[in-house]
Amino acid sequence: MNVETAHSKRKIDSLFVTMKIAERCNLNCSYCYYFTDAYPEVYARPPLMSLDVAESTITYLERACDDYEIDELVIAFHGGEPTLLKASVLRKICEGIVSRLTPKVNALVFAVQTNGVHMTKDWIDVVRDFGIHVSVSLDGLPEYNDKYRLDHRGRGSYQRIRSTIEKLNELSQVGTIRPISAIAVLNEEFDHLKIYRHFVEDLDIRSMSFLFPDHSSESFPYTDDMVRAFGVAFCKVFDAWLIRDQGAVQVKQFYDLFRSISQASKAGYSAQKFLDSLTMVIHSDGEVGLSDSFMSAVEWYKEQRLYKVQTSTFAEWLDQPMLQEMSAAYHKLPDACVGCAYRGICGGGMLEHRFQPSTRFDNKSLYCSALKTIYAHVEQTLVDGGYPAAISAPPMSDDVPAPITRPKFIAMKVISDAI
């Protein structure tokens, strides 16, 4: 964490707050990490966040902004399915956040992650009035999405989601709301290039993210060949994007990688300070927790101290041992990664993919083979296009996979656009 002087506030570049305004869902996705037998406490929380809890949350964040210099504050409405909350309640929450927190930060950003099954006109009006960025969860083609993303009556959700996307796109194209984005979870059964093309060509989605499935080391179901196949899938999407869509479509993982490549080529391994950019979750009852992405590590996740916005401070949450452990792990390469050619780009991988009960975070990513496949392919493509060759950190380890066949063309603009 940045500390300017002994008397200055601690600086946090970005605080990402996930507000669980609904803790129930109108879908019953088979791979859901949230509604599982491992977390029965989820069902004990109120289905919807009340205005009283929202008010306490705003007060909690207001005090955090007084105690810390928070540059950017992102409020992401989440669930469950957040659109289950009445639009009139959401409007009051947004009004309170804007009036009380805007003066406290340099940038206040609203977002919502929705399954897109049902978004009313009143909800869309709130999205418009507060500039809320909408991200829709969709696993691509109907035959893919409707295999796992079913409602509680066993019905597919694709057509309802597509209808919402088309409605939002119409409003975005005339400038009524911000352009939407999509999130898809990788699946070894799917053709991800088809999913990418479906997003771009059929649904006119111009911003997207592809996520590795949430698993812990205890539940990890993939062989190394299956993991590498995820990397190959990413490479195919990368080539299609680079040939046809760069500048017009943003794939989050690619732009994040370009920034990492640029930083690594200048400075070697130097991870961003963990406590400079934080994610926290505030549940419908006011309980404050770590990011949902760590829920797959069940035993570890349940070690966190329980705080509530009504009775605690942000400083107490920030100083808990688990965050300190995460910060230390973030700034130390796992022993298995020290000799890796891509250590400066990867930094060991996402923390949630590194945890094992016996060694905690001192492990390479569960998706290491996929990441190396992607790095080797993207790096060589950029080098072929004229980007400086000294991107990888020597020595090159023997287990780095050979680059896949790739297109050759000028790639310098790709990096410059991303940084």
Coordinates of C-alpha atoms in Angstrom, one line a residue:
M1 CA 0.0 0.0 0.0
N2 CA 1.3 3.4 -0.9
V3 CA 2.1 5.6 2.1
E4 CA 3.1 9.2 1.2
T5 CA 4.3 10.4 4.6
A6 CA 3.8 9.5 8.2
H7 CA 0.8 11.9 8.3
S8 CA -0.8 11.3 4.9
K9 CA -3.7 9.0 4.2
R10 CA -2.9 5.6 2.8
K11 CA -3.6 5.6 -0.9
I12 CA -5.8 3.0 -2.7
D13 CA -5.8 3.4 -6.4
S14 CA -9.0 1.4 -7.0
L15 CA -11.6 -0.1 -4.6
F16 CA -14.0 -2.5 -6.3
V17 CA -17.0 -3.0 -4.1
T18 CA -19.4 -5.9 -5.0
M19 CA -22.8 -5.1 -3.5
K20 CA -24.9 -8.2 -3.2
I21 CA -28.2 -6.5 -3.6
A22 CA -29.9 -9.9 -4.3
E23 CA -28.8 -13.2 -2.8
R24 CA -31.2 -15.4 -4.8
C25 CA -31.2 -16.2 -8.5
N26 CA -33.7 -16.9 -11.2
L27 CA -31.3 -19.4 -12.9
N28 CA -29.9 -22.7 -11.6
C29 CA -26.6 -22.9 -13.4
S30 CA -24.9 -26.3 -12.9
Y31 CA -21.5 -24.8 -12.4
C32 CA -22.5 -22.0 -10.0
Y33 CA -19.9 -21.4 -7.3
Y34 CA -22.2 -19.5 -5.1
F35 CA -25.3 -21.6 -4.4
T36 CA -23.6 -24.8 -3.3
D37 CA -23.9 -27.2 -0.3
A38 CA -20.5 -25.8 0.8
Y39 CA -22.0 -22.5 1.7
P40 CA -25.4 -22.9 3.4
E41 CA -25.0 -19.5 5.0
V42 CA -25.9 -18.0 1.6
Y43 CA -29.5 -19.1 2.0
A44 CA -29.6 -17.7 5.5
R45 CA -29.1 -14.1 4.3
P46 CA -31.9 -11.9 3.2
P47 CA -33.0 -12.5 -0.4
L48 CA -32.7 -8.8 -1.1
M49 CA -30.7 -6.0 0.4
S50 CA -32.8 -3.5 2.3
L51 CA -32.5 0.2 2.1
D52 CA -31.3 0.2 5.8
V53 CA -28.4 -2.1 4.9
A54 CA -27.7 0.0 1.8
E55 CA -27.6 3.1 3.9
S56 CA -25.2 1.4 6.3
T57 CA -23.0 0.4 3.4
I58 CA -22.8 3.9 2.1
T59 CA -21.9 5.2 5.6
Y60 CA -19.2 2.5 5.8
L61 CA -17.7 3.5 2.4
E62 CA -18.0 7.2 3.3
R63 CA -15.9 6.6 6.4
A64 CA -13.4 4.5 4.3
C65 CA -13.0 7.4 1.9
D66 CA -12.3 9.7 4.9
D67 CA -9.7 7.4 6.3
Y68 CA -8.0 6.5 3.0
E69 CA -7.2 8.3 -0.2
I70 CA -9.3 6.2 -2.6
D71 CA -8.8 7.4 -6.2
E72 CA -11.4 5.2 -8.0
L73 CA -14.5 3.6 -6.4
V74 CA -16.3 1.0 -8.4
I75 CA -19.7 -0.1 -7.2
A76 CA -20.8 -3.3 -8.9
F77 CA -24.3 -4.6 -8.2
H78 CA -24.2 -8.3 -8.1
G79 CA -26.0 -11.4 -6.9
G80 CA -27.5 -13.9 -7.1
E81 CA -29.3 -12.0 -9.8
P82 CA -29.3 -8.3 -9.0
T83 CA -32.3 -7.5 -11.3
L84 CA -34.5 -9.3 -8.7
L85 CA -34.3 -6.1 -6.6
K86 CA -37.0 -3.6 -7.5
A87 CA -35.8 -0.8 -9.7
S88 CA -37.2 1.8 -7.3
V89 CA -35.0 0.5 -4.5
L90 CA -31.9 0.5 -6.8
R91 CA -32.6 4.1 -7.7
K92 CA -32.7 5.2 -4.1
I93 CA -29.4 3.3 -3.5
C94 CA -27.7 4.9 -6.4
E95 CA -29.0 8.4 -5.4
G96 CA -27.5 7.9 -1.9
I97 CA -24.2 6.7 -3.3
V98 CA -23.9 9.6 -5.8
S99 CA -24.8 12.3 -3.3
R100 CA -22.5 11.0 -0.5
L101 CA -19.6 9.3 -2.2
T102 CA -19.0 11.4 -5.4
P103 CA -17.3 14.2 -3.4
K104 CA -15.0 11.7 -1.7
V105 CA -13.3 10.1 -4.7
N106 CA -11.8 11.2 -8.1
A107 CA -13.9 8.7 -10.0
L108 CA -17.1 6.9 -9.1
V109 CA -18.2 4.0 -11.4
F110 CA -21.3 1.9 -11.4
A111 CA -21.6 -1.6 -12.9
V112 CA -24.0 -4.5 -12.8
Q113 CA -23.4 -8.2 -13.6
T114 CA -26.6 -9.8 -14.7
N115 CA -27.7 -13.1 -16.3
G116 CA -29.9 -11.0 -18.6
V117 CA -32.9 -13.2 -18.2
H118 CA -35.2 -10.4 -17.3
M119 CA -34.5 -6.6 -17.2
T120 CA -37.5 -4.4 -16.9
K121 CA -37.9 -0.9 -18.5
D122 CA -37.7 0.6 -15.0
W123 CA -34.4 -1.2 -14.4
I124 CA -33.1 0.1 -17.8
D125 CA -34.1 3.6 -16.8
V126 CA -31.9 3.4 -13.7
V127 CA -29.1 2.0 -15.8
R128 CA -29.5 5.0 -18.1
D129 CA -29.8 7.7 -15.4
F130 CA -26.8 6.6 -13.5
G131 CA -24.5 5.5 -16.3
I132 CA -24.4 1.9 -15.0
H133 CA -22.2 -0.4 -17.2
V134 CA -24.1 -3.6 -17.9
S135 CA -22.2 -6.9 -18.2
V136 CA -24.2 -10.0 -19.3
S137 CA -23.3 -13.6 -18.5
L138 CA -23.8 -15.8 -21.5
D139 CA -22.0 -19.0 -22.5
G140 CA -22.3 -18.3 -26.2
L141 CA -24.4 -20.3 -28.7
P142 CA -27.9 -21.5 -27.6
E143 CA -26.8 -25.2 -27.6
Y144 CA -23.9 -24.3 -25.3
N145 CA -25.6 -21.8 -23.0
D146 CA -28.8 -23.9 -22.5
K147 CA -26.8 -27.0 -21.5
Y148 CA -25.8 -25.5 -18.2
R149 CA -27.5 -22.2 -17.7
L150 CA -31.1 -23.4 -17.0
D151 CA -33.8 -21.9 -14.9
H152 CA -35.4 -23.6 -11.9
R153 CA -37.9 -25.3 -14.1
G154 CA -35.2 -26.8 -16.3
R155 CA -35.7 -24.4 -19.2
G156 CA -32.9 -22.9 -21.3
S157 CA -32.2 -19.2 -20.8
Y158 CA -30.6 -18.2 -24.2
Q159 CA -33.5 -16.7 -26.0
R160 CA -34.5 -14.5 -23.0
I161 CA -30.9 -13.4 -22.6
R162 CA -30.6 -12.6 -26.3
S163 CA -33.7 -10.6 -26.2
T164 CA -32.3 -8.5 -23.3
I165 CA -29.0 -8.0 -25.2
E166 CA -30.7 -6.9 -28.3
K167 CA -32.8 -4.4 -26.3
L168 CA -29.8 -3.0 -24.6
N169 CA -27.8 -2.8 -27.8
E170 CA -30.6 -0.7 -29.5
L171 CA -30.4 1.8 -26.6
S172 CA -26.6 1.8 -26.7
Q173 CA -26.4 2.5 -30.4
V174 CA -28.4 5.7 -30.0
G175 CA -26.4 6.7 -27.0
T176 CA -29.1 6.2 -24.3
I177 CA -26.9 3.8 -22.3
R178 CA -23.3 2.7 -22.3
P179 CA -22.2 -0.2 -24.6
I180 CA -22.7 -3.5 -22.8
S181 CA -20.2 -6.4 -22.3
A182 CA -20.4 -10.1 -22.0
I183 CA -18.8 -12.8 -19.8
A184 CA -18.4 -16.4 -20.8
V185 CA -17.0 -19.3 -18.7
L186 CA -14.6 -21.6 -20.6
N187 CA -15.8 -25.1 -21.1
E188 CA -13.8 -28.0 -22.5
E189 CA -16.8 -29.1 -24.5
F190 CA -17.3 -25.8 -26.4
D191 CA -15.7 -24.3 -29.5
H192 CA -14.7 -20.9 -28.1
L193 CA -13.9 -19.4 -31.5
K194 CA -17.5 -20.0 -32.4
I195 CA -18.6 -18.3 -29.2
Y196 CA -16.4 -15.3 -29.9
R197 CA -17.7 -15.0 -33.5
H198 CA -21.3 -15.4 -32.2
F199 CA -20.7 -12.5 -29.7
V200 CA -19.3 -10.2 -32.3
E201 CA -21.1 -11.1 -35.5
D202 CA -24.6 -12.2 -34.3
L203 CA -25.0 -10.3 -31.0
D204 CA -22.9 -7.2 -31.8
I205 CA -21.1 -7.4 -28.5
R206 CA -17.9 -5.3 -28.6
S207 CA -16.5 -6.0 -25.1
M208 CA -16.1 -9.4 -23.5
S209 CA -14.2 -11.6 -21.1
F210 CA -13.5 -15.3 -21.0
L211 CA -13.1 -16.8 -17.6
F212 CA -11.4 -20.0 -16.5
P213 CA -13.8 -22.2 -14.5
D214 CA -13.7 -21.7 -10.7
H215 CA -12.0 -24.7 -9.1
S216 CA -9.7 -25.4 -6.2
S217 CA -6.8 -27.9 -6.2
E218 CA -9.1 -30.4 -4.4
S219 CA -11.8 -30.3 -7.0
F220 CA -9.8 -29.6 -10.2
P221 CA -11.2 -31.9 -12.9
Y222 CA -8.8 -31.3 -15.8
T223 CA -5.7 -33.1 -17.0
D224 CA -2.8 -31.1 -18.2
D225 CA -3.8 -31.7 -21.9
M226 CA -7.2 -30.4 -21.1
V227 CA -5.8 -27.3 -19.5
R228 CA -3.5 -26.7 -22.4
A229 CA -6.6 -27.0 -24.7
F230 CA -8.0 -24.0 -22.9
G231 CA -4.8 -22.1 -24.0
V232 CA -5.1 -23.3 -27.6
A233 CA -8.7 -22.0 -27.6
F234 CA -7.6 -18.6 -26.4
C235 CA -5.0 -18.5 -29.1
K236 CA -7.6 -19.2 -31.8
V237 CA -9.7 -16.4 -30.5
F238 CA -6.7 -14.1 -30.3
D239 CA -5.8 -14.7 -34.0
A240 CA -9.4 -14.0 -35.1
W241 CA -9.5 -10.9 -33.0
L242 CA -6.1 -9.7 -34.2
I243 CA -6.8 -10.3 -37.9
R244 CA -10.4 -8.8 -38.0
D245 CA -11.4 -7.0 -34.9
Q246 CA -8.5 -5.2 -33.1
G247 CA -9.6 -1.7 -32.4
A248 CA -13.3 -2.6 -32.7
V249 CA -13.6 -5.3 -30.1
Q250 CA -12.1 -5.5 -26.6
V251 CA -11.3 -8.8 -25.1
K252 CA -10.3 -8.1 -21.5
Q253 CA -7.7 -10.9 -21.2
F254 CA -5.8 -9.7 -24.3
Y255 CA -5.6 -6.1 -23.1
D256 CA -4.5 -7.2 -19.6
L257 CA -1.8 -9.4 -21.2
F258 CA -0.5 -6.5 -23.4
R259 CA -0.2 -4.3 -20.4
S260 CA 1.7 -7.0 -18.6
I261 CA 4.0 -7.6 -21.5
S262 CA 4.8 -3.9 -21.8
Q263 CA 5.5 -3.6 -18.1
A264 CA 7.6 -6.8 -18.0
S265 CA 9.7 -5.8 -20.9
K266 CA 10.6 -2.6 -19.1
A267 CA 11.1 -3.7 -15.6
G268 CA 11.2 -7.5 -15.3
Y269 CA 9.1 -9.1 -12.6
S270 CA 7.2 -6.4 -10.6
A271 CA 3.7 -7.2 -9.6
Q272 CA 1.3 -4.3 -8.9
K273 CA 0.9 -3.8 -5.2
F274 CA -1.9 -6.0 -4.0
L275 CA -3.3 -3.5 -1.5
D276 CA -3.4 -0.7 -4.1
S277 CA -6.3 -2.3 -5.9
L278 CA -8.8 -4.2 -3.8
T279 CA -12.0 -6.1 -4.2
M280 CA -14.5 -6.6 -1.4
V281 CA -18.0 -8.0 -1.2
I282 CA -20.8 -6.6 0.9
H283 CA -23.7 -9.0 1.3
S284 CA -27.4 -8.4 1.6
D285 CA -27.1 -8.5 5.4
G286 CA -24.2 -6.1 5.5
E287 CA -21.5 -8.8 6.0
V288 CA -18.2 -7.8 4.5
G289 CA -16.2 -10.5 2.7
L290 CA -13.4 -11.4 0.3
S291 CA -14.0 -11.6 -3.5
D292 CA -16.3 -14.5 -4.6
S293 CA -13.5 -15.7 -6.9
F294 CA -11.9 -17.4 -3.8
M295 CA -15.0 -19.3 -2.8
S296 CA -13.7 -22.5 -4.6
A297 CA -11.0 -22.7 -1.9
V298 CA -13.7 -23.6 0.7
E299 CA -11.7 -24.2 3.9
W300 CA -9.5 -21.2 3.3
Y301 CA -12.3 -18.9 2.4
K302 CA -14.1 -19.7 5.6
E303 CA -11.1 -18.7 7.7
Q304 CA -11.8 -15.0 7.0
R305 CA -13.0 -12.8 9.8
L306 CA -16.6 -11.8 9.7
Y307 CA -17.3 -8.1 9.7
K308 CA -20.4 -6.1 9.1
V309 CA -20.8 -2.6 7.7
Q310 CA -23.1 -1.8 10.6
T311 CA -20.5 -2.5 13.4
S312 CA -17.0 -2.4 11.9
T313 CA -14.7 -0.2 9.8
F314 CA -13.0 -0.6 6.5
A315 CA -9.6 -0.4 8.3
E316 CA -10.5 -3.5 10.4
W317 CA -11.4 -5.5 7.3
L318 CA -8.2 -4.3 5.5
D319 CA -5.9 -5.3 8.4
Q320 CA -7.2 -8.9 8.8
P321 CA -4.6 -11.7 8.5
M322 CA -6.1 -13.2 5.3
L323 CA -5.7 -10.0 3.3
Q324 CA -2.1 -9.7 4.6
E325 CA -1.5 -13.3 3.6
M326 CA -2.9 -12.6 0.1
S327 CA -0.8 -9.4 -0.2
A328 CA 2.4 -11.3 0.7
A329 CA 1.6 -14.1 -1.7
Y330 CA 0.8 -11.6 -4.5
H331 CA 4.3 -10.0 -4.1
K332 CA 6.2 -13.3 -4.0
L333 CA 6.6 -15.5 -6.9
P334 CA 5.8 -19.2 -6.2
D335 CA 9.0 -21.3 -6.0
A336 CA 7.8 -23.3 -9.0
C337 CA 7.7 -20.1 -11.1
V338 CA 11.2 -18.6 -10.4
G339 CA 12.8 -20.1 -13.5
C340 CA 9.8 -19.5 -15.8
A341 CA 10.4 -17.4 -18.9
Y342 CA 7.0 -15.8 -18.4
R343 CA 7.3 -14.9 -14.7
G344 CA 7.3 -11.2 -15.5
I345 CA 4.1 -11.4 -17.5
C346 CA 2.3 -13.8 -15.3
G347 CA 3.5 -13.2 -11.7
G348 CA 2.4 -16.7 -10.8
G349 CA -1.1 -16.5 -12.1
M350 CA -4.3 -15.4 -10.3
L351 CA -4.2 -16.0 -6.5
E352 CA -7.4 -18.0 -6.5
H353 CA -5.9 -20.5 -8.9
R354 CA -2.8 -20.9 -6.8
F355 CA -4.2 -22.0 -3.5
Q356 CA -3.6 -25.5 -2.0
P357 CA -4.3 -26.4 1.6
S358 CA -0.7 -27.7 2.4
T359 CA 1.3 -24.9 0.7
R360 CA -1.2 -22.1 0.7
F361 CA -0.4 -19.8 -2.2
D362 CA 3.1 -21.0 -2.9
N363 CA 2.0 -22.9 -6.1
K364 CA 1.9 -22.2 -9.8
S365 CA -1.5 -21.6 -11.3
L366 CA -3.8 -24.6 -11.8
Y367 CA -4.1 -23.2 -15.4
C368 CA -0.3 -22.8 -15.9
S369 CA -0.2 -24.9 -19.1
A370 CA -2.9 -22.8 -20.6
L371 CA -1.2 -19.6 -19.6
K372 CA 2.1 -20.6 -21.0
T373 CA 0.5 -21.6 -24.3
I374 CA -1.2 -18.2 -24.5
Y375 CA 2.0 -16.3 -23.6
A376 CA 4.2 -18.1 -26.1
H377 CA 1.7 -17.6 -28.9
V378 CA 0.9 -14.0 -28.3
E379 CA 4.5 -13.0 -27.6
Q380 CA 5.8 -14.6 -30.7
T381 CA 3.0 -13.0 -32.8
L382 CA 4.0 -9.6 -31.5
V383 CA 7.7 -10.2 -32.1
D384 CA 6.9 -11.3 -35.7
G385 CA 5.1 -8.0 -36.1
G386 CA 8.0 -5.9 -34.9
Y387 CA 7.6 -5.7 -31.2
P388 CA 11.0 -5.9 -29.3
A389 CA 12.1 -9.5 -28.8
A390 CA 13.3 -9.1 -25.2
I391 CA 9.9 -9.7 -23.6
S392 CA 10.4 -13.1 -21.9
A393 CA 12.6 -13.1 -18.8
P394 CA 15.6 -15.5 -19.2
P395 CA 16.3 -18.3 -18.8
M396 CA 13.7 -20.1 -21.0
S397 CA 12.4 -23.1 -19.1
D398 CA 12.3 -26.4 -20.9
D399 CA 8.6 -27.0 -20.3
V400 CA 7.4 -23.9 -22.2
P401 CA 5.2 -25.2 -25.1
A402 CA 6.1 -24.3 -28.7
P403 CA 4.1 -21.5 -30.3
I404 CA 1.1 -22.6 -32.3
T405 CA 0.9 -21.6 -36.0
R406 CA 0.1 -17.9 -36.1
P407 CA -0.5 -15.0 -38.5
K408 CA 2.3 -12.5 -39.1
F409 CA 1.6 -8.8 -39.4
I410 CA 2.5 -5.5 -37.7
A411 CA 1.6 -5.7 -34.0
M412 CA 3.1 -2.6 -32.5
K413 CA -0.2 -0.7 -32.5
V414 CA -1.9 -3.5 -30.5
I415 CA 0.5 -2.9 -27.6
S416 CA 0.4 0.9 -27.8
D417 CA -3.4 0.9 -27.8
A418 CA -3.5 -1.2 -24.7
I419 CA -1.2 0.8 -22.5

